[in-house]
């Protein structure tokens, strides 16, 4: 019960991918060496229809590292869909999946505590930012508006938690009962009826590249959050088209 897949959604990440992959692979191997994770644990890269060399770099990483694997979506489906596709790919192969963005602004050192809380019985472990002192006034203001709109629709979101989280196989199964369309994951993971814990960390600056979340995308995600509070779960997984076109699985 200790196989973990670290799911890394990637969209045009050629500037940062090799550096991020090196950090993540070292972290995964350290956890395996400490017997906190099984040797079958993997890094799972999800290429979200990148238009740069991201998939080419992923292919090289998978060829050179036995503990790296990947899927590629047929076109850009958006961050939430890429995260979900990665978790659903991981679920039949792993006991849990941990999602983290390729820019590694989320602190990889927090993964140790997330794994410990999973072993202690948590099915969902959410990474939460301690503070926003590095954000601009504009970023802080739009974030506050984002959470206000999401909560207005009834979504039970955890402030300053995005998509840095660990979920057990059962949590992923229950999440999939909400379907795979129009996703707002952070508004759904609090509704699964399973033990949930939080881990606090300090967010880092991007190592390279630019944020993929434009104002338009943030507003669209906030509207998904507004609707997620009213979303109904089915009694069984409702899996739509995941648009997986390429895969390198081991």
PDB file of C-alpha atoms in Angstrom:
ATOM      1  CA  UNK A   1       0.000   0.000   0.000  1.00  0.00           C
ATOM      2  CA  UNK A   2       2.796   2.457  -0.717  1.00  0.00           C
ATOM      3  CA  UNK A   3       3.014   2.852  -4.475  1.00  0.00           C
ATOM      4  CA  UNK A   4       2.747   6.543  -5.365  1.00  0.00           C
ATOM      5  CA  UNK A   5       2.568   8.190  -8.785  1.00  0.00           C
ATOM      6  CA  UNK A   6       3.613  11.853  -8.862  1.00  0.00           C
ATOM      7  CA  UNK A   7       1.498  13.391 -11.635  1.00  0.00           C
ATOM      8  CA  UNK A   8       3.029  16.425 -13.365  1.00  0.00           C
ATOM      9  CA  UNK A   9       0.789  18.313 -15.835  1.00  0.00           C
ATOM     10  CA  UNK A  10       2.919  20.020 -18.482  1.00  0.00           C
ATOM     11  CA  UNK A  11       1.986  22.686 -21.022  1.00  0.00           C
ATOM     12  CA  UNK A  12       4.847  24.303 -22.955  1.00  0.00           C
ATOM     13  CA  UNK A  13       7.339  23.637 -20.151  1.00  0.00           C
ATOM     14  CA  UNK A  14      10.535  23.130 -22.157  1.00  0.00           C
ATOM     15  CA  UNK A  15      12.296  25.961 -20.277  1.00  0.00           C
ATOM     16  CA  UNK A  16      11.886  24.291 -16.895  1.00  0.00           C
ATOM     17  CA  UNK A  17      11.066  20.622 -17.464  1.00  0.00           C
ATOM     18  CA  UNK A  18      14.521  19.040 -17.230  1.00  0.00           C
ATOM     19  CA  UNK A  19      15.365  20.930 -14.042  1.00  0.00           C
ATOM     20  CA  UNK A  20      11.990  20.090 -12.490  1.00  0.00           C
ATOM     21  CA  UNK A  21      12.256  16.433 -13.502  1.00  0.00           C
ATOM     22  CA  UNK A  22      15.678  16.141 -11.869  1.00  0.00           C
ATOM     23  CA  UNK A  23      14.327  17.530  -8.574  1.00  0.00           C
ATOM     24  CA  UNK A  24      11.234  15.306  -8.633  1.00  0.00           C
ATOM     25  CA  UNK A  25      13.136  12.136  -9.514  1.00  0.00           C
ATOM     26  CA  UNK A  26      15.600  12.756  -6.684  1.00  0.00           C
ATOM     27  CA  UNK A  27      12.711  13.283  -4.256  1.00  0.00           C
ATOM     28  CA  UNK A  28      10.938  10.112  -5.418  1.00  0.00           C
ATOM     29  CA  UNK A  29      14.113   8.050  -5.117  1.00  0.00           C
ATOM     30  CA  UNK A  30      14.873   9.425  -1.650  1.00  0.00           C
ATOM     31  CA  UNK A  31      11.400   8.427  -0.444  1.00  0.00           C
ATOM     32  CA  UNK A  32      11.838   4.962  -1.929  1.00  0.00           C
ATOM     33  CA  UNK A  33      15.279   4.604  -0.330  1.00  0.00           C
ATOM     34  CA  UNK A  34      13.736   5.505   3.031  1.00  0.00           C
ATOM     35  CA  UNK A  35      11.104   2.768   2.497  1.00  0.00           C
ATOM     36  CA  UNK A  36       8.324   5.365   2.579  1.00  0.00           C
ATOM     37  CA  UNK A  37       7.367   4.446  -0.988  1.00  0.00           C
ATOM     38  CA  UNK A  38       7.565   1.247  -2.992  1.00  0.00           C
ATOM     39  CA  UNK A  39      10.063   0.756  -5.793  1.00  0.00           C
ATOM     40  CA  UNK A  40       7.219   0.661  -8.341  1.00  0.00           C
ATOM     41  CA  UNK A  41       6.429   4.342  -7.675  1.00  0.00           C
ATOM     42  CA  UNK A  42       6.737   6.644 -10.694  1.00  0.00           C
ATOM     43  CA  UNK A  43       6.801  10.211 -11.976  1.00  0.00           C
ATOM     44  CA  UNK A  44       3.962  10.508 -14.518  1.00  0.00           C
ATOM     45  CA  UNK A  45       4.279  13.452 -16.902  1.00  0.00           C
ATOM     46  CA  UNK A  46       1.081  14.607 -18.636  1.00  0.00           C
ATOM     47  CA  UNK A  47       1.682  16.635 -21.792  1.00  0.00           C
ATOM     48  CA  UNK A  48      -1.371  18.857 -22.248  1.00  0.00           C
ATOM     49  CA  UNK A  49      -1.014  19.376 -25.996  1.00  0.00           C
ATOM     50  CA  UNK A  50       2.182  21.426 -25.827  1.00  0.00           C
ATOM     51  CA  UNK A  51       3.329  23.249 -28.957  1.00  0.00           C
ATOM     52  CA  UNK A  52       7.020  23.400 -27.976  1.00  0.00           C
ATOM     53  CA  UNK A  53       9.556  20.604 -27.288  1.00  0.00           C
ATOM     54  CA  UNK A  54       7.895  19.432 -24.069  1.00  0.00           C
ATOM     55  CA  UNK A  55       6.861  15.990 -25.392  1.00  0.00           C
ATOM     56  CA  UNK A  56      10.277  15.440 -26.986  1.00  0.00           C
ATOM     57  CA  UNK A  57      11.937  16.138 -23.627  1.00  0.00           C
ATOM     58  CA  UNK A  58       9.467  13.858 -21.849  1.00  0.00           C
ATOM     59  CA  UNK A  59      10.301  11.025 -24.259  1.00  0.00           C
ATOM     60  CA  UNK A  60      13.995  11.453 -23.445  1.00  0.00           C
ATOM     61  CA  UNK A  61      13.318  11.502 -19.706  1.00  0.00           C
ATOM     62  CA  UNK A  62      11.285   8.304 -19.943  1.00  0.00           C
ATOM     63  CA  UNK A  63      13.957   6.591 -22.022  1.00  0.00           C
ATOM     64  CA  UNK A  64      16.697   7.505 -19.544  1.00  0.00           C
ATOM     65  CA  UNK A  65      14.789   6.893 -16.288  1.00  0.00           C
ATOM     66  CA  UNK A  66      12.997   3.650 -15.417  1.00  0.00           C
ATOM     67  CA  UNK A  67      10.859   5.501 -12.859  1.00  0.00           C
ATOM     68  CA  UNK A  68       9.524   8.081 -15.344  1.00  0.00           C
ATOM     69  CA  UNK A  69       6.462   7.517 -17.538  1.00  0.00           C
ATOM     70  CA  UNK A  70       4.071   9.716 -19.468  1.00  0.00           C
ATOM     71  CA  UNK A  71       0.850  10.292 -21.344  1.00  0.00           C
ATOM     72  CA  UNK A  72       0.177  12.915 -24.013  1.00  0.00           C
ATOM     73  CA  UNK A  73      -3.209  14.507 -24.689  1.00  0.00           C
ATOM     74  CA  UNK A  74      -4.327  14.962 -28.291  1.00  0.00           C
ATOM     75  CA  UNK A  75      -4.625  18.727 -27.839  1.00  0.00           C
ATOM     76  CA  UNK A  76      -4.566  21.343 -25.109  1.00  0.00           C
ATOM     77  CA  UNK A  77      -7.421  20.347 -22.782  1.00  0.00           C
ATOM     78  CA  UNK A  78      -6.617  22.675 -19.900  1.00  0.00           C
ATOM     79  CA  UNK A  79      -4.879  22.201 -16.577  1.00  0.00           C
ATOM     80  CA  UNK A  80      -7.758  20.571 -14.673  1.00  0.00           C
ATOM     81  CA  UNK A  81      -8.355  17.988 -17.402  1.00  0.00           C
ATOM     82  CA  UNK A  82      -4.635  17.200 -17.598  1.00  0.00           C
ATOM     83  CA  UNK A  83      -4.505  16.667 -13.827  1.00  0.00           C
ATOM     84  CA  UNK A  84      -7.581  14.408 -13.937  1.00  0.00           C
ATOM     85  CA  UNK A  85      -6.244  12.392 -16.883  1.00  0.00           C
ATOM     86  CA  UNK A  86      -3.016  11.830 -14.962  1.00  0.00           C
ATOM     87  CA  UNK A  87      -4.793  10.717 -11.788  1.00  0.00           C
ATOM     88  CA  UNK A  88      -7.089   8.346 -13.673  1.00  0.00           C
ATOM     89  CA  UNK A  89      -4.074   6.862 -15.471  1.00  0.00           C
ATOM     90  CA  UNK A  90      -2.264   6.443 -12.144  1.00  0.00           C
ATOM     91  CA  UNK A  91      -5.173   4.977 -10.161  1.00  0.00           C
ATOM     92  CA  UNK A  92      -5.116   1.394 -11.569  1.00  0.00           C
ATOM     93  CA  UNK A  93      -1.327   1.256 -11.124  1.00  0.00           C
ATOM     94  CA  UNK A  94      -0.774   3.006  -7.792  1.00  0.00           C
ATOM     95  CA  UNK A  95      -2.177   3.228  -4.286  1.00  0.00           C
ATOM     96  CA  UNK A  96      -2.210   7.030  -4.495  1.00  0.00           C
ATOM     97  CA  UNK A  97      -1.355   9.928  -6.803  1.00  0.00           C
ATOM     98  CA  UNK A  98       0.212  13.261  -5.927  1.00  0.00           C
ATOM     99  CA  UNK A  99      -0.244  16.186  -8.311  1.00  0.00           C
ATOM    100  CA  UNK A 100       2.233  19.050  -8.643  1.00  0.00           C
ATOM    101  CA  UNK A 101       2.750  21.632 -11.388  1.00  0.00           C
ATOM    102  CA  UNK A 102       5.872  21.445 -13.527  1.00  0.00           C
ATOM    103  CA  UNK A 103       7.106  24.902 -12.500  1.00  0.00           C
ATOM    104  CA  UNK A 104       7.706  23.535  -8.954  1.00  0.00           C
ATOM    105  CA  UNK A 105       6.496  26.670  -7.209  1.00  0.00           C
ATOM    106  CA  UNK A 106       4.947  24.183  -4.804  1.00  0.00           C
ATOM    107  CA  UNK A 107       7.610  23.007  -2.352  1.00  0.00           C
ATOM    108  CA  UNK A 108       8.734  19.446  -3.077  1.00  0.00           C
ATOM    109  CA  UNK A 109      10.004  19.161   0.513  1.00  0.00           C
ATOM    110  CA  UNK A 110       6.355  19.177   1.636  1.00  0.00           C
ATOM    111  CA  UNK A 111       5.855  15.863  -0.177  1.00  0.00           C
ATOM    112  CA  UNK A 112       7.465  13.988   2.730  1.00  0.00           C
ATOM    113  CA  UNK A 113       4.832  15.218   5.186  1.00  0.00           C
ATOM    114  CA  UNK A 114       2.052  14.560   2.677  1.00  0.00           C
ATOM    115  CA  UNK A 115       3.197  10.954   2.329  1.00  0.00           C
ATOM    116  CA  UNK A 116       3.410  10.589   6.120  1.00  0.00           C
ATOM    117  CA  UNK A 117      -0.169  11.845   6.551  1.00  0.00           C
ATOM    118  CA  UNK A 118      -1.339   9.439   3.849  1.00  0.00           C
ATOM    119  CA  UNK A 119       0.339   6.544   5.677  1.00  0.00           C
ATOM    120  CA  UNK A 120      -1.342   7.739   8.880  1.00  0.00           C
ATOM    121  CA  UNK A 121      -4.787   7.331   7.299  1.00  0.00           C
ATOM    122  CA  UNK A 122      -5.600  10.428   5.240  1.00  0.00           C
ATOM    123  CA  UNK A 123      -7.146   9.767   1.817  1.00  0.00           C
ATOM    124  CA  UNK A 124      -6.715  13.393   0.711  1.00  0.00           C
ATOM    125  CA  UNK A 125      -3.768  15.605   1.706  1.00  0.00           C
ATOM    126  CA  UNK A 126      -3.921  19.200   0.457  1.00  0.00           C
ATOM    127  CA  UNK A 127      -0.895  21.453   0.191  1.00  0.00           C
ATOM    128  CA  UNK A 128      -1.778  24.941   1.479  1.00  0.00           C
ATOM    129  CA  UNK A 129       0.274  28.119   1.118  1.00  0.00           C
ATOM    130  CA  UNK A 130       1.255  29.740   4.416  1.00  0.00           C
ATOM    131  CA  UNK A 131       1.153  33.284   3.042  1.00  0.00           C
ATOM    132  CA  UNK A 132       0.926  35.397  -0.095  1.00  0.00           C
ATOM    133  CA  UNK A 133       3.554  37.994   0.733  1.00  0.00           C
ATOM    134  CA  UNK A 134       5.397  37.375  -2.548  1.00  0.00           C
ATOM    135  CA  UNK A 135       2.275  38.059  -4.639  1.00  0.00           C
ATOM    136  CA  UNK A 136       1.584  41.389  -6.249  1.00  0.00           C
ATOM    137  CA  UNK A 137      -1.421  43.436  -5.087  1.00  0.00           C
ATOM    138  CA  UNK A 138      -3.177  42.477  -8.332  1.00  0.00           C
ATOM    139  CA  UNK A 139      -2.528  38.757  -7.771  1.00  0.00           C
ATOM    140  CA  UNK A 140      -3.744  38.857  -4.158  1.00  0.00           C
ATOM    141  CA  UNK A 141      -6.873  40.793  -5.143  1.00  0.00           C
ATOM    142  CA  UNK A 142      -7.804  38.460  -7.998  1.00  0.00           C
ATOM    143  CA  UNK A 143      -7.192  35.435  -5.751  1.00  0.00           C
ATOM    144  CA  UNK A 144      -9.583  36.837  -3.143  1.00  0.00           C
ATOM    145  CA  UNK A 145     -12.184  37.428  -5.847  1.00  0.00           C
ATOM    146  CA  UNK A 146     -11.659  33.903  -7.143  1.00  0.00           C
ATOM    147  CA  UNK A 147     -12.380  32.301  -3.761  1.00  0.00           C
ATOM    148  CA  UNK A 148     -15.340  34.605  -3.147  1.00  0.00           C
ATOM    149  CA  UNK A 149     -16.983  33.619  -6.424  1.00  0.00           C
ATOM    150  CA  UNK A 150     -16.311  29.919  -5.880  1.00  0.00           C
ATOM    151  CA  UNK A 151     -17.782  29.993  -2.370  1.00  0.00           C
ATOM    152  CA  UNK A 152     -20.752  32.014  -3.582  1.00  0.00           C
ATOM    153  CA  UNK A 153     -21.775  28.974  -5.614  1.00  0.00           C
ATOM    154  CA  UNK A 154     -21.466  26.718  -2.586  1.00  0.00           C
ATOM    155  CA  UNK A 155     -18.027  25.250  -3.272  1.00  0.00           C
ATOM    156  CA  UNK A 156     -16.189  24.280  -0.089  1.00  0.00           C
ATOM    157  CA  UNK A 157     -12.709  25.364  -1.097  1.00  0.00           C
ATOM    158  CA  UNK A 158      -9.652  25.500   1.142  1.00  0.00           C
ATOM    159  CA  UNK A 159      -8.115  28.984   0.955  1.00  0.00           C
ATOM    160  CA  UNK A 160      -4.698  29.103  -0.713  1.00  0.00           C
ATOM    161  CA  UNK A 161      -4.906  25.483  -1.874  1.00  0.00           C
ATOM    162  CA  UNK A 162      -4.666  24.901  -5.613  1.00  0.00           C
ATOM    163  CA  UNK A 163      -3.801  21.498  -7.096  1.00  0.00           C
ATOM    164  CA  UNK A 164      -0.836  20.400  -5.011  1.00  0.00           C
ATOM    165  CA  UNK A 165      -2.391  17.395  -3.294  1.00  0.00           C
ATOM    166  CA  UNK A 166      -2.164  13.680  -2.637  1.00  0.00           C
ATOM    167  CA  UNK A 167      -5.191  11.453  -3.202  1.00  0.00           C
ATOM    168  CA  UNK A 168      -5.638   7.755  -2.465  1.00  0.00           C
ATOM    169  CA  UNK A 169      -6.991   5.387  -5.098  1.00  0.00           C
ATOM    170  CA  UNK A 170     -10.380   5.408  -3.362  1.00  0.00           C
ATOM    171  CA  UNK A 171     -10.434   9.219  -3.313  1.00  0.00           C
ATOM    172  CA  UNK A 172      -9.734   9.273  -7.056  1.00  0.00           C
ATOM    173  CA  UNK A 173     -12.508   6.746  -7.636  1.00  0.00           C
ATOM    174  CA  UNK A 174     -14.998   8.889  -5.740  1.00  0.00           C
ATOM    175  CA  UNK A 175     -13.797  12.030  -7.512  1.00  0.00           C
ATOM    176  CA  UNK A 176     -14.394  10.352 -10.878  1.00  0.00           C
ATOM    177  CA  UNK A 177     -18.075   9.933  -9.930  1.00  0.00           C
ATOM    178  CA  UNK A 178     -18.452  13.665 -10.596  1.00  0.00           C
ATOM    179  CA  UNK A 179     -17.460  13.073 -14.231  1.00  0.00           C
ATOM    180  CA  UNK A 180     -14.555  14.437 -16.222  1.00  0.00           C
ATOM    181  CA  UNK A 181     -16.119  17.521 -17.797  1.00  0.00           C
ATOM    182  CA  UNK A 182     -16.004  21.152 -16.593  1.00  0.00           C
ATOM    183  CA  UNK A 183     -13.770  20.234 -13.671  1.00  0.00           C
ATOM    184  CA  UNK A 184     -12.972  22.304 -10.592  1.00  0.00           C
ATOM    185  CA  UNK A 185     -10.964  19.815  -8.579  1.00  0.00           C
ATOM    186  CA  UNK A 186     -10.250  21.883  -5.485  1.00  0.00           C
ATOM    187  CA  UNK A 187     -13.998  22.383  -5.009  1.00  0.00           C
ATOM    188  CA  UNK A 188     -14.726  18.659  -5.320  1.00  0.00           C
ATOM    189  CA  UNK A 189     -11.997  17.041  -3.197  1.00  0.00           C
ATOM    190  CA  UNK A 190     -13.625  18.416  -0.027  1.00  0.00           C
ATOM    191  CA  UNK A 191     -16.872  16.578  -0.861  1.00  0.00           C
ATOM    192  CA  UNK A 192     -15.631  12.994  -1.020  1.00  0.00           C
ATOM    193  CA  UNK A 193     -16.504  11.971   2.536  1.00  0.00           C
ATOM    194  CA  UNK A 194     -12.981  10.730   3.239  1.00  0.00           C
ATOM    195  CA  UNK A 195     -10.329  11.756   5.809  1.00  0.00           C
ATOM    196  CA  UNK A 196      -8.663  14.983   4.652  1.00  0.00           C
ATOM    197  CA  UNK A 197      -5.513  16.606   6.024  1.00  0.00           C
ATOM    198  CA  UNK A 198      -3.533  19.719   5.112  1.00  0.00           C
ATOM    199  CA  UNK A 199       0.187  20.447   4.878  1.00  0.00           C
ATOM    200  CA  UNK A 200       1.449  24.047   4.939  1.00  0.00           C
ATOM    201  CA  UNK A 201       4.358  25.248   2.826  1.00  0.00           C
ATOM    202  CA  UNK A 202       5.944  28.382   1.382  1.00  0.00           C
ATOM    203  CA  UNK A 203       5.436  28.882  -2.333  1.00  0.00           C
ATOM    204  CA  UNK A 204       8.518  29.545  -4.431  1.00  0.00           C
ATOM    205  CA  UNK A 205       9.178  31.770  -7.421  1.00  0.00           C
ATOM    206  CA  UNK A 206       8.998  30.119 -10.838  1.00  0.00           C
ATOM    207  CA  UNK A 207      12.337  28.679 -11.944  1.00  0.00           C
ATOM    208  CA  UNK A 208      11.657  29.709 -15.550  1.00  0.00           C
ATOM    209  CA  UNK A 209       8.850  30.493 -17.969  1.00  0.00           C
ATOM    210  CA  UNK A 210       5.580  32.273 -17.270  1.00  0.00           C
ATOM    211  CA  UNK A 211       2.320  31.444 -15.534  1.00  0.00           C
ATOM    212  CA  UNK A 212      -0.182  29.729 -17.842  1.00  0.00           C
ATOM    213  CA  UNK A 213      -3.180  31.175 -15.969  1.00  0.00           C
ATOM    214  CA  UNK A 214      -4.394  34.322 -17.706  1.00  0.00           C
ATOM    215  CA  UNK A 215      -7.177  36.501 -16.270  1.00  0.00           C
ATOM    216  CA  UNK A 216      -9.609  34.891 -18.725  1.00  0.00           C
ATOM    217  CA  UNK A 217      -8.612  31.396 -17.581  1.00  0.00           C
ATOM    218  CA  UNK A 218      -8.880  32.408 -13.918  1.00  0.00           C
ATOM    219  CA  UNK A 219     -12.401  33.759 -14.478  1.00  0.00           C
ATOM    220  CA  UNK A 220     -13.379  30.583 -16.312  1.00  0.00           C
ATOM    221  CA  UNK A 221     -12.008  28.466 -13.464  1.00  0.00           C
ATOM    222  CA  UNK A 222     -13.861  30.596 -10.905  1.00  0.00           C
ATOM    223  CA  UNK A 223     -17.106  29.994 -12.793  1.00  0.00           C
ATOM    224  CA  UNK A 224     -16.376  26.262 -12.691  1.00  0.00           C
ATOM    225  CA  UNK A 225     -15.947  26.673  -8.950  1.00  0.00           C
ATOM    226  CA  UNK A 226     -19.299  28.447  -8.729  1.00  0.00           C
ATOM    227  CA  UNK A 227     -20.966  25.514 -10.489  1.00  0.00           C
ATOM    228  CA  UNK A 228     -19.031  22.809  -8.608  1.00  0.00           C
ATOM    229  CA  UNK A 229     -20.899  23.540  -5.395  1.00  0.00           C
ATOM    230  CA  UNK A 230     -24.033  22.230  -7.090  1.00  0.00           C
ATOM    231  CA  UNK A 231     -22.440  19.292  -8.898  1.00  0.00           C
ATOM    232  CA  UNK A 232     -23.950  15.885  -8.191  1.00  0.00           C
ATOM    233  CA  UNK A 233     -21.930  12.715  -7.848  1.00  0.00           C
ATOM    234  CA  UNK A 234     -23.094   9.516  -9.533  1.00  0.00           C
ATOM    235  CA  UNK A 235     -22.985   6.141  -7.827  1.00  0.00           C
ATOM    236  CA  UNK A 236     -20.209   4.949 -10.138  1.00  0.00           C
ATOM    237  CA  UNK A 237     -17.355   6.602 -12.071  1.00  0.00           C
ATOM    238  CA  UNK A 238     -18.559   8.721 -14.987  1.00  0.00           C
ATOM    239  CA  UNK A 239     -15.591   8.763 -17.325  1.00  0.00           C
ATOM    240  CA  UNK A 240     -15.841  10.883 -20.427  1.00  0.00           C
ATOM    241  CA  UNK A 241     -13.241  11.188 -23.170  1.00  0.00           C
ATOM    242  CA  UNK A 242      -9.778  11.837 -21.686  1.00  0.00           C
ATOM    243  CA  UNK A 243      -8.174  12.547 -25.086  1.00  0.00           C
ATOM    244  CA  UNK A 244      -5.048  10.510 -24.374  1.00  0.00           C
ATOM    245  CA  UNK A 245      -3.209  10.176 -27.675  1.00  0.00           C
ATOM    246  CA  UNK A 246       0.260   9.010 -26.614  1.00  0.00           C
ATOM    247  CA  UNK A 247       1.556   7.011 -23.685  1.00  0.00           C
ATOM    248  CA  UNK A 248       4.815   5.694 -22.287  1.00  0.00           C
ATOM    249  CA  UNK A 249       3.773   3.509 -19.366  1.00  0.00           C
ATOM    250  CA  UNK A 250       5.920   1.002 -17.475  1.00  0.00           C
TER     251      UNK A 250
END
